[in-house]
């Protein structure tokens, strides 16, 4: 024998169950079976939501009249009460429109239009506890999203969610780019490229290309006080949400009223459409911090790559990197070449001994004896340079929170506005507080860690500090609401070129653009000229690709990650790193395919200059770049950093061809990318075009 | 920046980490990097286990010299301490042999040979906490297994396991038959058949056929006080254990010393080899209950199919099935036709109202007023028939445990020795006790539920009751140790033919044999002659296949599941159900392919009769069955129940051809199976063969 629910779905009345009788009693009022539909403002996407006679709720999505998402169930398992899945009827439905434009304080574009149709459905159980659950859909032309809202009610006060049953039933076959979820090393894996039908449990964003060429990415927006969503493929193209576990059998514990994060689906004809979408940001709440002009987008250098090359160390001793002297040298360099910040890793005690990787022992106020923090601070201030604070927690969020106020107060005293946090959890999880005041390990994307990251960001804001989290929780667009959430890691960065097994292959960055980077900015730390590292592959790009990454990978702070001597020895290509902007008025994707190549152009927010970055995987490409994005009335000097003759990512990485030419918006450039190569261009406005 | 572990694996010394230095200090004593190998007694399988210089432990498996499992990591994440994964060296290794034969009190074969090579590896961390973890491999010629053992030690007392990192890295591509894990309806799904590379998260047993024809099944043995293991495909053919979550962030909490269940890999050239293997049973501990002769394998009938047809109900009211009168009629029928038991579902209060499916309200001692339990018990005893107790808990293990002693004491008073339990958890999980004496919902295969099922079995044993659990935890061979663990459900049974959406297709039973049934007996409840049900497909087999299922699907209790009038109206095919044995001296698979067809022969334990069952999927088959298994000195009367002319599983299900012929072991029978058909044969020994 088995679940009697199925007896119900078989369609005949079963007297053992109160459902049908109760439902009939309510036949003339209250929640009813039914359906609702709505379409995006431009009519591109439409959704249909049904509550069937057995009380199951499902949604389906069409794009230009063609099914994209087949009927997909909604609901929850609770750990202390009957599940929220069957018995629902529709109590009310409303459709409203929204259209406004908002301004980012910094970002990949200055103005963002937020235009959507909202379908709000009030569901209530038709029998039993008569609990309420609303589902709100927002339909954009470039994607849709929905979230659950739990109103205040008597029969559902504390909501303990054991599992979220949300489904995403992809109608079509296709290709998926995905990272396995529940791996100990968080997001730092190479992407799997498989048929959709071969995905296991995926992190989000999960990017797919259907057989008809439609591109789709599933992710979430506004992950606040909830558990991160993963996607478990059930069968075929049907995925179900799989929440990151919590400290109890409930993945999420919340008091009603509350709502979940938005479950998002970006949908575009071309891969570039996913990148150009602002769906995730639009679904976040407006700025709650007000003026954050104390944070300025900038480029920075640091004491960092040395450690990855193993020529210096984080911990104390003869190889210690974060010495006063070495830091002053970096400050000088930054001041000379126009960098706003100097990152110093390993400045504070806690890096020695067994507690490494557990976080016990890290102080965020006590420097190592060979790091004279007062002298460093004074010297940096005198040179107009900020030190980028560094708070490696070893994943011990619990211990970090105890020092949070003091740590940020110290930074405030020195006038340092950017901190790089780290959660290298060698223990296998992040340490968080438990209900009894003790601590336990939790997943990086658990509700507890979502709360922790929120605490850090809000505390940092009080001290005018902006946060760049490494080994972070995933990005879900919270920078709109708390714009001191500036960037993060959350993928394999440049350091894997130093010692990765394997190192990052050339397809890694074209993968990132259409997957991880759909979530938000990444502190990838490009700009390496010294291509030999501790592994045979070394840095598997050309120099030109290193430069192009500054345009391709968006982040409001960008590191020039190499050793100073490598920049001093190569002033010509270094010039691009000095010139490239980090804050943008506008961003467009000229061309691209997931994991293959991409060309992105961005307009500087602080001048009329444009920048182009184009990168490829292991295959050479000849791409055309129509310059129609330029101001048609103007001439520009194009400063071109192209792969040189014979360049490739294995044996001729430093072959670079730097040239200038004058162009207008009528020109079409031919970009010749070497294997593992790229191209970076700065377009400097000159005079008006003569008619 | 990211996990510094990887810096270590990159191969160069990193002074920040104490590892290499500490390891060098210990270079002459204590745990060391190294490897160990062992082979199965017949040399078929071999394993190599290594602890590399970075302290990672991995195993790999060869079969007849060819790799089957590529290097696969071992280890754990703990929720309160540094993970057990890196830093291990080998402290000691021993190889021993074992060979004995043991007798089952009942089973699919009487004697089982337990012949294996044991490789015991003592690991210890080479730096830091110097924790100990042993891994024990047992190598059979038909499979291998391993488990982790945690010795008593100072630095690891309470072991809180967040995740088990055990990998199974299948070297070859192939086909997999699997059920998705973490679905709310437990094991009651149709099997997915996909490439291995398209498995998501699978329950176990997970059965695979590699491209070279090798068959492989991953499961576990002796799941006691631990969480059930699922398999998450990471990439390609690489799977990682995914433990069922617990009530805290730890899936498992145990005090050292303890050991995990065995992780098992059955490996065979042919599909039938998986079925013939006794690996799972061999890995369980010997009988701890001693004499269980109070339990006799038997066939039974019951008040059950009526409810699935919706002609009677579990709950009270005019359709109530479990009335005194209807039960007495079943007792008469059982006595007349030689059935040992009568199952009566819905006999006890608790089936009415909203609490259905939550378990609150079920009494296991209080009958409904129209069920005169004393009269029923007296009448059954007078007829030599036992009532099969029924304890539907609605998944409320917590509430059931409070009544357990009383419930079994009642059965003992009546002399009833078999109970069917049920865990239909409409709330989405099973309710278990929490540390504070309250209750919460947990997964069906959580550590808490493993404990619950163990409590039920051990309590039942005290009262001489044998347990047949429905919606159970998976079978891992515990019947060897507690032989009152007789059978269970744990897959879609016959009731899906009554109302399933979809109903069980013809391939379902050939799937079950090579997947779910590798774990142990199943109470499938075959024997339906009334083929029209509440769904259009009805019972999608022929009559002959219904009979063959009694031989193909092993269970020490077998239900004749149909309504009594359908047996009374069809005495000829019913004769096989009356004749077929339920306890076996020997079992052999004559032929079979996963999901396609299978032919199994079994020798009655209580006579010299043999039985043959052969079933197919939707395709007709002509199979040959050499009778070499019969005693070569004897003649037998073969009583053959074959598909009749034109038989098929859609329109001609009742076409059956019953005949007898005399055969010897020199004969080869041709089995003609209709689409969705089968064949059942009883071989009755006659006189000696004349020379």
PDB file of C-alpha atoms in Angstrom, chain A residues 40-207:
ATOM      1  CA  UNK A  40       4.932  40.163 -20.110  1.00  0.00           C
ATOM      2  CA  UNK A  41       4.578  43.823 -21.208  1.00  0.00           C
ATOM      3  CA  UNK A  42       5.788  43.121 -24.731  1.00  0.00           C
ATOM      4  CA  UNK A  43       3.854  39.877 -24.975  1.00  0.00           C
ATOM      5  CA  UNK A  44       7.019  37.793 -25.223  1.00  0.00           C
ATOM      6  CA  UNK A  45       6.427  35.555 -22.218  1.00  0.00           C
ATOM      7  CA  UNK A  46       3.218  34.267 -20.719  1.00  0.00           C
ATOM      8  CA  UNK A  47       2.490  32.170 -17.679  1.00  0.00           C
ATOM      9  CA  UNK A  48      -0.486  30.019 -16.770  1.00  0.00           C
ATOM     10  CA  UNK A  49      -1.032  28.988 -13.178  1.00  0.00           C
ATOM     11  CA  UNK A  50      -3.579  26.377 -12.173  1.00  0.00           C
ATOM     12  CA  UNK A  51      -4.965  24.954  -8.959  1.00  0.00           C
ATOM     13  CA  UNK A  52      -6.492  21.659 -10.028  1.00  0.00           C
ATOM     14  CA  UNK A  53      -9.459  19.867  -8.502  1.00  0.00           C
ATOM     15  CA  UNK A  54      -7.130  17.881  -6.237  1.00  0.00           C
ATOM     16  CA  UNK A  55      -5.546  21.062  -4.972  1.00  0.00           C
ATOM     17  CA  UNK A  56      -2.166  20.868  -6.700  1.00  0.00           C
ATOM     18  CA  UNK A  57      -0.727  24.156  -7.931  1.00  0.00           C
ATOM     19  CA  UNK A  58       1.352  24.291 -11.104  1.00  0.00           C
ATOM     20  CA  UNK A  59       2.638  26.920 -13.508  1.00  0.00           C
ATOM     21  CA  UNK A  60       3.715  26.752 -17.125  1.00  0.00           C
ATOM     22  CA  UNK A  61       5.502  29.240 -19.346  1.00  0.00           C
ATOM     23  CA  UNK A  62       5.212  30.038 -23.044  1.00  0.00           C
ATOM     24  CA  UNK A  63       7.596  32.201 -25.051  1.00  0.00           C
ATOM     25  CA  UNK A  64       6.201  33.724 -28.220  1.00  0.00           C
ATOM     26  CA  UNK A  65       3.424  31.168 -28.008  1.00  0.00           C
ATOM     27  CA  UNK A  66       5.727  28.171 -27.711  1.00  0.00           C
ATOM     28  CA  UNK A  67       5.991  26.179 -24.471  1.00  0.00           C
ATOM     29  CA  UNK A  68       9.259  26.596 -22.576  1.00  0.00           C
ATOM     30  CA  UNK A  69       8.285  25.332 -19.132  1.00  0.00           C
ATOM     31  CA  UNK A  70       5.745  22.506 -18.988  1.00  0.00           C
ATOM     32  CA  UNK A  71       3.392  22.377 -16.003  1.00  0.00           C
ATOM     33  CA  UNK A  72       5.609  22.507 -12.914  1.00  0.00           C
ATOM     34  CA  UNK A  73       4.408  21.984  -9.377  1.00  0.00           C
ATOM     35  CA  UNK A  74       4.770  24.414  -6.487  1.00  0.00           C
ATOM     36  CA  UNK A  75       4.732  23.729  -2.765  1.00  0.00           C
ATOM     37  CA  UNK A  76       6.634  22.855   0.391  1.00  0.00           C
ATOM     38  CA  UNK A  77       7.240  20.081   2.843  1.00  0.00           C
ATOM     39  CA  UNK A  78       7.157  21.319   6.430  1.00  0.00           C
ATOM     40  CA  UNK A  79       8.972  19.570   9.234  1.00  0.00           C
ATOM     41  CA  UNK A  80       6.237  19.980  11.809  1.00  0.00           C
ATOM     42  CA  UNK A  81       3.003  20.099   9.886  1.00  0.00           C
ATOM     43  CA  UNK A  82       1.207  18.690   6.901  1.00  0.00           C
ATOM     44  CA  UNK A  83       2.852  19.639   3.653  1.00  0.00           C
ATOM     45  CA  UNK A  84       1.817  22.677   1.677  1.00  0.00           C
ATOM     46  CA  UNK A  85       1.223  21.059  -1.650  1.00  0.00           C
ATOM     47  CA  UNK A  86      -2.235  19.641  -2.074  1.00  0.00           C
ATOM     48  CA  UNK A  87      -5.609  21.130  -1.205  1.00  0.00           C
ATOM     49  CA  UNK A  88      -5.034  24.619  -2.558  1.00  0.00           C
ATOM     50  CA  UNK A  89      -7.650  26.650  -4.326  1.00  0.00           C
ATOM     51  CA  UNK A  90      -7.433  30.159  -5.717  1.00  0.00           C
ATOM     52  CA  UNK A  91      -8.867  32.759  -3.369  1.00  0.00           C
ATOM     53  CA  UNK A  92      -8.065  35.800  -5.452  1.00  0.00           C
ATOM     54  CA  UNK A  93      -5.931  36.911  -8.368  1.00  0.00           C
ATOM     55  CA  UNK A  94      -4.777  40.315  -9.515  1.00  0.00           C
ATOM     56  CA  UNK A  95      -2.712  41.515 -12.463  1.00  0.00           C
ATOM     57  CA  UNK A  96      -0.879  44.829 -12.346  1.00  0.00           C
ATOM     58  CA  UNK A  97       1.693  46.548 -14.511  1.00  0.00           C
ATOM     59  CA  UNK A  98       4.882  48.316 -13.484  1.00  0.00           C
ATOM     60  CA  UNK A  99       7.293  50.505 -15.418  1.00  0.00           C
ATOM     61  CA  UNK A 100       9.996  52.742 -14.035  1.00  0.00           C
ATOM     62  CA  UNK A 101      13.690  53.376 -14.407  1.00  0.00           C
ATOM     63  CA  UNK A 102      16.184  53.487 -11.595  1.00  0.00           C
ATOM     64  CA  UNK A 103      19.813  54.509 -11.296  1.00  0.00           C
ATOM     65  CA  UNK A 104      22.650  52.400  -9.989  1.00  0.00           C
ATOM     66  CA  UNK A 105      25.222  54.167  -7.788  1.00  0.00           C
ATOM     67  CA  UNK A 106      27.794  52.131  -9.694  1.00  0.00           C
ATOM     68  CA  UNK A 107      27.451  49.196 -12.020  1.00  0.00           C
ATOM     69  CA  UNK A 108      27.609  47.761 -15.500  1.00  0.00           C
ATOM     70  CA  UNK A 109      24.978  50.271 -16.588  1.00  0.00           C
ATOM     71  CA  UNK A 110      23.783  53.482 -15.022  1.00  0.00           C
ATOM     72  CA  UNK A 111      20.051  53.331 -15.680  1.00  0.00           C
ATOM     73  CA  UNK A 112      17.916  50.234 -15.503  1.00  0.00           C
ATOM     74  CA  UNK A 113      14.366  49.982 -16.704  1.00  0.00           C
ATOM     75  CA  UNK A 114      12.104  47.854 -14.553  1.00  0.00           C
ATOM     76  CA  UNK A 115       9.061  46.977 -16.622  1.00  0.00           C
ATOM     77  CA  UNK A 116       6.975  43.962 -15.781  1.00  0.00           C
ATOM     78  CA  UNK A 117       3.522  42.504 -15.379  1.00  0.00           C
ATOM     79  CA  UNK A 118       2.752  41.176 -11.925  1.00  0.00           C
ATOM     80  CA  UNK A 119       0.322  38.322 -11.355  1.00  0.00           C
ATOM     81  CA  UNK A 120      -0.528  37.869  -7.713  1.00  0.00           C
ATOM     82  CA  UNK A 121      -2.339  34.696  -6.738  1.00  0.00           C
ATOM     83  CA  UNK A 122      -3.784  34.142  -3.303  1.00  0.00           C
ATOM     84  CA  UNK A 123      -4.058  30.454  -2.555  1.00  0.00           C
ATOM     85  CA  UNK A 124      -5.815  28.889   0.388  1.00  0.00           C
ATOM     86  CA  UNK A 125      -6.324  25.293   1.350  1.00  0.00           C
ATOM     87  CA  UNK A 126      -9.859  24.164   0.609  1.00  0.00           C
ATOM     88  CA  UNK A 127     -10.036  21.868   3.619  1.00  0.00           C
ATOM     89  CA  UNK A 128      -8.138  21.061   6.775  1.00  0.00           C
ATOM     90  CA  UNK A 129      -6.099  23.907   8.191  1.00  0.00           C
ATOM     91  CA  UNK A 130      -7.201  26.346   5.472  1.00  0.00           C
ATOM     92  CA  UNK A 131      -3.688  27.770   5.336  1.00  0.00           C
ATOM     93  CA  UNK A 132      -2.806  30.657   3.047  1.00  0.00           C
ATOM     94  CA  UNK A 133       0.075  30.859   0.588  1.00  0.00           C
ATOM     95  CA  UNK A 134       0.417  33.473  -2.101  1.00  0.00           C
ATOM     96  CA  UNK A 135       2.513  33.192  -5.226  1.00  0.00           C
ATOM     97  CA  UNK A 136       3.588  36.319  -7.067  1.00  0.00           C
ATOM     98  CA  UNK A 137       4.814  36.150 -10.645  1.00  0.00           C
ATOM     99  CA  UNK A 138       6.658  38.968 -12.362  1.00  0.00           C
ATOM    100  CA  UNK A 139       6.863  38.701 -16.110  1.00  0.00           C
ATOM    101  CA  UNK A 140       9.478  40.606 -18.066  1.00  0.00           C
ATOM    102  CA  UNK A 141      10.131  40.285 -21.743  1.00  0.00           C
ATOM    103  CA  UNK A 142      13.573  38.852 -20.976  1.00  0.00           C
ATOM    104  CA  UNK A 143      12.565  36.473 -18.201  1.00  0.00           C
ATOM    105  CA  UNK A 144      10.192  35.797 -15.393  1.00  0.00           C
ATOM    106  CA  UNK A 145      10.273  35.119 -11.723  1.00  0.00           C
ATOM    107  CA  UNK A 146       8.039  34.110  -8.903  1.00  0.00           C
ATOM    108  CA  UNK A 147       8.148  33.905  -5.172  1.00  0.00           C
ATOM    109  CA  UNK A 148       6.030  32.526  -2.384  1.00  0.00           C
ATOM    110  CA  UNK A 149       4.555  34.825   0.222  1.00  0.00           C
ATOM    111  CA  UNK A 150       3.192  33.615   3.525  1.00  0.00           C
ATOM    112  CA  UNK A 151       0.677  36.019   5.046  1.00  0.00           C
ATOM    113  CA  UNK A 152       0.186  36.270   8.771  1.00  0.00           C
ATOM    114  CA  UNK A 153      -2.326  33.595   9.802  1.00  0.00           C
ATOM    115  CA  UNK A 154      -3.387  31.501  12.762  1.00  0.00           C
ATOM    116  CA  UNK A 155      -2.583  28.040  11.439  1.00  0.00           C
ATOM    117  CA  UNK A 156       0.864  28.853  10.119  1.00  0.00           C
ATOM    118  CA  UNK A 157       2.965  30.970  12.417  1.00  0.00           C
ATOM    119  CA  UNK A 158       6.467  29.521  12.491  1.00  0.00           C
ATOM    120  CA  UNK A 159       7.140  28.042   9.061  1.00  0.00           C
ATOM    121  CA  UNK A 160       9.679  25.210   9.158  1.00  0.00           C
ATOM    122  CA  UNK A 161      10.495  24.266   5.603  1.00  0.00           C
ATOM    123  CA  UNK A 162      11.901  20.774   5.149  1.00  0.00           C
ATOM    124  CA  UNK A 163      11.921  20.942   1.376  1.00  0.00           C
ATOM    125  CA  UNK A 164      10.784  23.330  -1.307  1.00  0.00           C
ATOM    126  CA  UNK A 165       8.961  21.399  -4.006  1.00  0.00           C
ATOM    127  CA  UNK A 166       9.233  24.032  -6.733  1.00  0.00           C
ATOM    128  CA  UNK A 167       9.694  22.437 -10.127  1.00  0.00           C
ATOM    129  CA  UNK A 168      11.194  23.676 -13.379  1.00  0.00           C
ATOM    130  CA  UNK A 169      10.058  21.348 -16.112  1.00  0.00           C
ATOM    131  CA  UNK A 170      12.031  22.243 -19.231  1.00  0.00           C
ATOM    132  CA  UNK A 171      10.024  21.165 -22.248  1.00  0.00           C
ATOM    133  CA  UNK A 172      12.840  20.811 -24.699  1.00  0.00           C
ATOM    134  CA  UNK A 173      16.100  18.937 -24.865  1.00  0.00           C
ATOM    135  CA  UNK A 174      19.329  20.886 -25.047  1.00  0.00           C
ATOM    136  CA  UNK A 175      22.699  21.578 -23.507  1.00  0.00           C
ATOM    137  CA  UNK A 176      23.419  22.613 -19.932  1.00  0.00           C
ATOM    138  CA  UNK A 177      26.406  24.306 -18.289  1.00  0.00           C
ATOM    139  CA  UNK A 178      26.425  23.517 -14.602  1.00  0.00           C
ATOM    140  CA  UNK A 179      28.382  23.123 -11.388  1.00  0.00           C
ATOM    141  CA  UNK A 180      27.583  20.232  -9.057  1.00  0.00           C
ATOM    142  CA  UNK A 181      25.947  21.286  -5.802  1.00  0.00           C
ATOM    143  CA  UNK A 182      26.856  19.967  -2.353  1.00  0.00           C
ATOM    144  CA  UNK A 183      30.534  19.653  -3.149  1.00  0.00           C
ATOM    145  CA  UNK A 184      32.769  20.717  -0.291  1.00  0.00           C
ATOM    146  CA  UNK A 185      34.683  23.222  -2.348  1.00  0.00           C
ATOM    147  CA  UNK A 186      31.632  25.381  -2.935  1.00  0.00           C
ATOM    148  CA  UNK A 187      31.586  27.013  -6.363  1.00  0.00           C
ATOM    149  CA  UNK A 188      35.197  26.398  -7.304  1.00  0.00           C
ATOM    150  CA  UNK A 189      34.805  23.790 -10.013  1.00  0.00           C
ATOM    151  CA  UNK A 190      35.090  23.672 -13.754  1.00  0.00           C
ATOM    152  CA  UNK A 191      31.766  23.743 -15.518  1.00  0.00           C
ATOM    153  CA  UNK A 192      30.156  20.555 -16.720  1.00  0.00           C
ATOM    154  CA  UNK A 193      28.768  20.826 -20.242  1.00  0.00           C
ATOM    155  CA  UNK A 194      26.266  18.030 -20.771  1.00  0.00           C
ATOM    156  CA  UNK A 195      22.843  17.379 -22.227  1.00  0.00           C
ATOM    157  CA  UNK A 196      20.150  18.839 -19.973  1.00  0.00           C
ATOM    158  CA  UNK A 197      19.155  15.247 -19.373  1.00  0.00           C
ATOM    159  CA  UNK A 198      22.564  14.576 -17.843  1.00  0.00           C
ATOM    160  CA  UNK A 199      22.536  17.241 -15.137  1.00  0.00           C
ATOM    161  CA  UNK A 200      22.794  15.860 -11.615  1.00  0.00           C
ATOM    162  CA  UNK A 201      22.291  18.364  -8.814  1.00  0.00           C
ATOM    163  CA  UNK A 202      23.267  21.789 -10.037  1.00  0.00           C
ATOM    164  CA  UNK A 203      24.099  25.024  -8.350  1.00  0.00           C
ATOM    165  CA  UNK A 204      22.492  28.104  -9.788  1.00  0.00           C
ATOM    166  CA  UNK A 205      22.757  29.923 -12.127  1.00  0.00           C
ATOM    167  CA  UNK A 206      22.088  26.875 -14.294  1.00  0.00           C
ATOM    168  CA  UNK A 207      22.401  27.920 -17.928  1.00  0.00           C
TER     169      UNK A 207
END
